[in-house]
Amino acid sequence: RAAARSRRAVWRPAAVRSRTLHSASARPLIERQRHNLRLPDPPPDIDVELRPWLQKRGHRFRTRSDTEVILAAYAEFGPECVHHLNGQWAFAIWDQLERTLFLSRDRLGIRPLVYTVTDEAFVFASEVKALLECESIRAELDPVALHEYLAFLWVPGPETMFRSIRKLMPGHVLEWRPGDEVSVRRFW
């Protein structure tokens, strides 16, 4: 029902199979070798110059979608692929061999990306309201964020109005391994 339209992905490491990603969204999943790509937002808009370069390096594309370009760039460069992307994006890639979830947001933050980690899963989406549809996520108001909103009419930094939900800031990447802490770093 509503969850199918909310652009939310629930990442439960135990549920990961070689070809599936448990998702509350109907957006297609693309798999290439060891990587699964998940897009919580509308399709990315990546500079067209990267595709021919990747093709010369032996990558083959079945579609004209930028989604395949991101996956090929990750296969080629790993997490450093973001330095080769120009455009608008917000995506997550599951690296099966490394057992790592990698999220990235474009340099200017045109595509939103929010996330939280629960006891059961890592959950991300393009909108906070999509995360709040998960039963395991508590909608506990952050009083500091509320004060900032009332003072400035926005909530700065990675915080949101809810204690457990964070924004991935523009020009940042996030890496998470099941059982480990979230690691966020700026790439631009």
XYZ file of C-alpha atoms in Angstrom, residues 19-149:
131
model
C 19.847 -11.739 -6.079
C 17.445 -9.984 -3.741
C 17.202 -6.978 -1.489
C 14.327 -6.796 0.949
C 12.747 -3.496 0.028
C 9.540 -1.733 0.842
C 9.811 -0.037 -2.528
C 9.013 -1.346 -5.979
C 12.076 0.262 -7.628
C 14.104 -2.322 -9.541
C 17.276 -3.812 -8.138
C 20.341 -4.103 -10.341
C 23.021 -6.664 -9.665
C 26.432 -6.908 -11.243
C 28.898 -9.510 -9.961
C 29.175 -8.794 -6.246
C 27.310 -5.504 -5.909
C 23.650 -4.641 -5.434
C 22.520 -1.080 -6.126
C 19.530 0.551 -4.463
C 18.175 3.978 -5.350
C 15.822 5.552 -2.809
C 15.095 8.567 -4.991
C 14.299 9.196 -8.666
C 16.954 7.847 -11.039
C 20.331 9.569 -10.903
C 21.451 12.110 -13.475
C 25.146 11.447 -14.114
C 27.502 13.149 -16.583
C 27.583 11.200 -19.848
C 31.397 11.215 -20.138
C 31.924 8.391 -17.645
C 30.000 5.736 -19.610
C 32.337 5.657 -22.681
C 35.394 5.563 -20.421
C 33.966 2.600 -18.496
C 33.058 0.861 -21.763
C 36.686 1.171 -22.895
C 37.665 -0.508 -19.607
C 35.471 -3.506 -20.509
C 32.195 -2.702 -18.776
C 29.104 -3.633 -20.768
C 25.776 -1.903 -20.334
C 22.367 -3.413 -21.059
C 20.492 -0.110 -20.836
C 21.135 3.608 -21.193
C 20.410 4.105 -17.505
C 22.815 6.045 -15.279
C 22.117 3.421 -12.639
C 24.335 0.952 -14.496
C 27.057 3.604 -14.795
C 27.124 4.045 -11.009
C 27.362 0.300 -10.477
C 30.177 -0.031 -13.056
C 32.003 2.922 -11.496
C 31.759 1.258 -8.079
C 33.042 -2.015 -9.529
C 35.970 -0.102 -11.056
C 36.870 2.298 -8.239
C 35.095 1.046 -5.111
C 34.006 3.778 -2.686
C 36.219 6.272 -4.530
C 33.763 6.110 -7.458
C 32.127 9.271 -6.136
C 35.139 11.301 -7.288
C 34.327 10.249 -10.859
C 30.613 11.080 -10.743
C 29.254 14.439 -11.850
C 25.571 15.146 -11.505
C 22.734 14.427 -9.109
C 22.461 11.211 -7.139
C 21.597 9.472 -3.909
C 22.265 5.749 -3.860
C 23.240 2.726 -1.797
C 25.370 -0.213 -2.872
C 25.655 -3.484 -0.997
C 29.095 -5.051 -1.500
C 28.527 -8.744 -0.869
C 32.216 -9.690 -0.587
C 33.073 -6.891 1.828
C 29.678 -7.175 3.557
C 29.474 -3.397 3.481
C 26.624 -1.037 2.694
C 27.852 2.109 0.933
C 25.658 5.218 0.580
C 26.476 8.425 -1.260
C 24.840 11.765 -1.835
C 25.696 14.234 -4.602
C 27.976 17.190 -3.949
C 25.266 19.835 -3.666
C 22.680 17.677 -1.935
C 20.107 17.932 -4.689
C 18.960 14.378 -4.000
C 18.027 13.847 -0.333
C 19.034 10.787 1.686
C 18.087 10.032 5.302
C 18.872 6.951 7.359
C 18.706 5.219 10.709
C 20.054 2.048 12.249
C 17.779 -0.108 14.371
C 18.477 -3.358 16.209
C 17.056 -5.178 13.204
C 18.167 -3.244 10.143
C 19.731 -0.269 8.424
C 16.926 1.783 6.897
C 17.282 4.609 4.376
C 14.986 6.686 2.235
C 14.647 9.954 0.381
C 12.182 11.309 2.950
C 11.887 11.136 6.739
C 8.201 10.273 6.522
C 9.089 7.078 4.671
C 11.312 5.985 7.563
C 8.603 6.756 10.083
C 6.395 4.149 8.402
C 8.708 1.432 9.770
C 7.353 -0.023 12.977
C 10.856 -0.417 14.434
C 11.642 3.314 14.166
C 10.508 5.475 17.061
C 9.287 8.950 16.181
C 10.972 10.538 19.196
C 11.269 14.301 18.776
C 14.726 15.847 19.216
C 14.219 18.953 21.394
C 17.471 20.585 20.224
C 16.435 20.144 16.595
C 12.990 21.545 17.391
C 14.628 24.620 18.974
C 16.836 25.069 15.881
C 13.830 24.765 13.612
